[in-house]
Short mmCIF file of C-alpha atoms and ligand atoms in Angstrom, two decimals:
data_model
loop_
_atom_site.label_atom_id
_atom_site.label_comp_id
_atom_site.label_asym_id
_atom_site.label_seq_id
_atom_site.Cartn_x
_atom_site.Cartn_y
_atom_site.Cartn_z
CA UNK K 1 4.26 33.98 15.86
CA UNK K 2 2.31 31.33 17.91
CA UNK K 3 0.43 28.63 16.05
CA UNK K 4 -1.91 26.32 17.50
CA UNK K 5 -2.11 23.03 15.74
CA UNK K 6 -3.90 19.75 16.45
CA UNK K 7 -1.38 16.93 16.24
CA UNK K 8 -2.31 13.41 17.11
CA UNK K 9 -5.43 14.50 18.88
CA UNK K 10 -3.72 17.01 21.10
CA UNK K 11 -3.47 20.78 20.64
CA UNK K 12 0.04 21.97 20.51
CA UNK K 13 1.17 25.63 20.40
CA UNK K 14 4.41 26.50 18.60
CA UNK K 15 6.15 29.95 18.34
CA UNK K 16 7.83 29.79 14.98
CA UNK K 17 8.05 31.64 11.79
CA UNK K 18 4.88 31.01 9.62
CA UNK K 19 6.81 29.78 6.63
CA UNK K 20 8.63 27.10 8.78
CA UNK K 21 7.92 23.64 7.16
CA UNK K 22 5.50 21.47 9.07
CA UNK K 23 8.34 18.73 9.26
CA UNK K 24 10.74 21.06 10.97
CA UNK K 25 8.00 21.84 13.52
CA UNK K 26 7.41 18.19 14.13
CA UNK K 27 10.94 17.09 14.35
CA UNK K 28 12.80 20.18 15.72
CA UNK K 29 10.15 21.96 17.89
CA UNK K 30 7.94 19.09 19.03
CA UNK K 31 10.62 16.42 19.15
CA UNK K 32 8.28 14.04 17.08
CA UNK K 33 11.09 12.51 15.06
CA UNK K 34 9.35 9.73 13.36
CA UNK K 35 8.64 11.58 10.33
CA UNK K 36 11.86 11.79 8.48
CA UNK K 37 13.73 14.32 6.48
CA UNK K 38 14.81 12.79 2.86
CA UNK K 39 14.88 15.21 0.07
CA UNK K 40 13.19 18.44 1.46
CA UNK K 41 11.57 18.90 -1.81
CA UNK K 42 8.46 16.80 -2.08
CA UNK K 43 10.03 13.86 -4.11
CA UNK K 44 10.75 11.07 -1.62
CA UNK K 45 7.90 10.71 0.87
CA UNK K 46 9.87 10.12 3.83
CA UNK K 47 8.17 13.16 5.62
CA UNK K 48 4.59 11.97 4.85
CA UNK K 49 1.85 12.82 7.61
CA UNK K 50 -1.88 13.00 7.34
CA UNK K 51 -3.66 16.37 7.12
CA UNK K 52 -7.32 15.45 7.89
CA UNK K 53 -6.73 12.05 6.80
CA UNK K 54 -5.01 12.74 3.47
CA UNK K 55 -1.25 11.83 3.10
CA UNK K 56 0.75 15.01 2.55
CA UNK K 57 4.52 15.85 2.29
CA UNK K 58 5.16 17.73 5.55
CA UNK K 59 8.44 19.24 4.02
CA UNK K 60 6.29 21.18 1.73
CA UNK K 61 3.65 22.39 4.04
CA UNK K 62 4.20 25.76 5.89
CA UNK K 63 2.97 25.65 9.49
CA UNK K 64 0.93 28.69 8.74
CA UNK K 65 -1.09 26.80 6.23
CA UNK K 66 -2.13 23.96 8.61
CA UNK K 67 -5.05 25.88 10.19
CA UNK K 68 -7.64 23.89 11.95
CA UNK K 69 -6.69 20.62 10.12
CA UNK K 70 -5.93 17.68 12.08
CA UNK K 71 -2.38 16.46 11.80
CA UNK K 72 -1.61 12.70 12.20
CA UNK K 73 2.04 11.40 12.47
CA UNK K 74 3.52 7.97 12.57
CA UNK K 75 3.50 8.44 16.41
CA UNK K 76 -0.33 8.64 16.35
CA UNK K 77 -1.39 6.63 13.35
CA UNK K 78 -1.72 3.54 15.40
CA UNK K 79 -4.67 5.02 17.35
CA UNK K 80 -6.91 4.41 14.52
CA UNK K 81 -8.19 1.10 13.37
CA UNK K 82 -6.69 1.12 9.88
CA UNK K 83 -3.39 2.52 11.24
CA UNK K 84 -3.28 -0.32 13.75
CA UNK K 85 -3.96 -3.02 11.04
CA UNK K 86 -1.24 -1.50 8.79
CA UNK K 87 1.42 -1.35 11.45
CA UNK K 88 0.67 -5.08 12.38
CA UNK K 89 0.90 -6.09 8.67
CA UNK K 90 4.21 -4.28 8.48
CA UNK K 91 5.54 -6.17 11.42
CA UNK K 92 4.23 -9.56 10.25
CA UNK K 93 5.63 -9.19 6.77
CA UNK K 94 8.87 -7.83 8.31
CA UNK K 95 8.82 -4.98 5.71
CA UNK K 96 11.60 -2.58 6.73
CA UNK K 97 15.22 -2.82 5.82
CA UNK K 98 17.08 0.13 6.90
CA UNK K 99 13.74 1.57 7.99
CA UNK K 100 14.28 5.29 6.98
CA UNK K 101 11.42 5.44 4.57
CA UNK K 102 8.96 3.33 6.38
CA UNK K 103 7.18 5.86 8.50
CA UNK K 104 6.19 7.52 5.40
CA UNK K 105 5.29 4.36 3.68
CA UNK K 106 2.96 3.51 6.53
CA UNK K 107 1.37 6.89 6.49
CA UNK K 108 0.46 6.67 2.70
CA UNK K 109 -0.65 3.08 3.19
CA UNK K 110 -2.89 4.03 6.07
CA UNK K 111 -4.37 6.94 4.18
CA UNK K 112 -4.90 4.65 0.98
CA UNK K 113 -6.80 2.03 3.20
CA UNK K 114 -8.85 4.54 4.77
CA UNK K 115 -10.35 5.79 1.64
CA UNK K 116 -9.96 2.43 -0.33
CA UNK K 117 -10.45 -0.43 1.93
CA UNK K 118 -9.79 -3.21 -0.75
CA UNK K 119 -7.30 -1.52 -3.23
CA UNK K 120 -6.44 -2.77 -6.65
CA UNK K 121 -2.88 -3.19 -7.67
CA UNK K 122 -3.39 0.19 -9.66
CA UNK K 123 -4.74 1.76 -6.58
CA UNK K 124 -1.63 0.73 -4.52
CA UNK K 125 0.63 1.90 -7.14
CA UNK K 126 -0.89 5.21 -7.52
CA UNK K 127 -1.13 5.86 -3.71
CA UNK K 128 2.50 4.77 -2.98
CA UNK K 129 4.24 6.08 -6.11
CA UNK K 130 5.56 9.23 -4.29
CA UNK K 131 7.17 7.12 -1.41
CA UNK K 132 10.52 5.93 -2.52
CA UNK K 133 12.60 3.25 -0.73
CA UNK K 134 16.30 3.04 -1.27
CA UNK K 135 16.40 -0.51 0.03
CA UNK K 136 13.71 -1.58 -2.61
CA UNK K 137 11.17 -3.03 -0.06
CA UNK K 138 8.41 -2.51 -2.51
CA UNK K 139 7.29 -5.99 -2.97
CA UNK K 140 6.83 -6.45 0.97
CA UNK K 141 5.19 -3.04 1.21
CA UNK K 142 2.62 -4.15 -1.47
CA UNK K 143 2.26 -7.53 0.49
CA UNK K 144 1.70 -5.68 3.78
CA UNK K 145 -0.97 -3.36 2.36
CA UNK K 146 -2.75 -6.43 0.95
CA UNK K 147 -2.53 -8.18 4.21
CA UNK K 148 -3.77 -5.17 6.12
CA UNK K 149 -6.72 -4.98 3.66
CA UNK K 150 -7.59 -8.65 4.19
CA UNK K 151 -6.67 -9.48 0.64
CA UNK K 152 -5.16 -12.86 0.01
CA UNK K 153 -1.92 -12.53 -1.91
CA UNK K 154 -2.33 -16.07 -3.19
CA UNK K 155 -5.85 -15.41 -4.50
CA UNK K 156 -4.75 -12.17 -5.88
CA UNK K 157 -2.14 -13.98 -7.87
CA UNK K 158 0.66 -11.32 -7.39
CA UNK K 159 2.12 -9.44 -4.53
S1 FES S 201 11.54 15.01 2.70
FE1 FES S 201 9.47 15.53 2.15
S2 FES S 201 9.13 14.58 0.20
FE2 FES S 201 11.23 14.15 0.70
S1 FES S 202 13.82 0.48 4.11
FE1 FES S 202 15.59 1.62 3.69
S2 FES S 202 14.97 3.29 2.45
FE2 FES S 202 13.04 2.00 2.69
#
């Protein structure tokens, strides 16, 4: 059946089964391939998008559950001030290695900094714990989050 969903500020109508995961809708129906399929089970974070600003695993959300919520994907996150800063910090720190997990990492980091503009190490650990990186870019991710938050890593004494 048709579902009308708000994605990156635009209403899109998709005619799919209601139990189709949002990730499938994004990638296979709407051709928004920035959000990645990793585990398909809610464990890796590669599929992370924002639902009304909160980081969610799109592989675990049926499209029928989205309703009127605003979805933001990696293709649209740069439209916000925080998303722009996070992306700039990611480039400046040269975070990615293979890159596969990075869209999800940026989405979780952006949601974190929107709610907690100057996060502690514990805040960062808590927010990013569900985003795995096979290339172990964790130190650079932490550095980029701090850079986007305007926290000096020297003053903080740790990455
Ligand atoms: S693909 Fe969604 S959490 Fe791994
Ligand atoms: S950069 Fe390769 S999985 Fe994270």
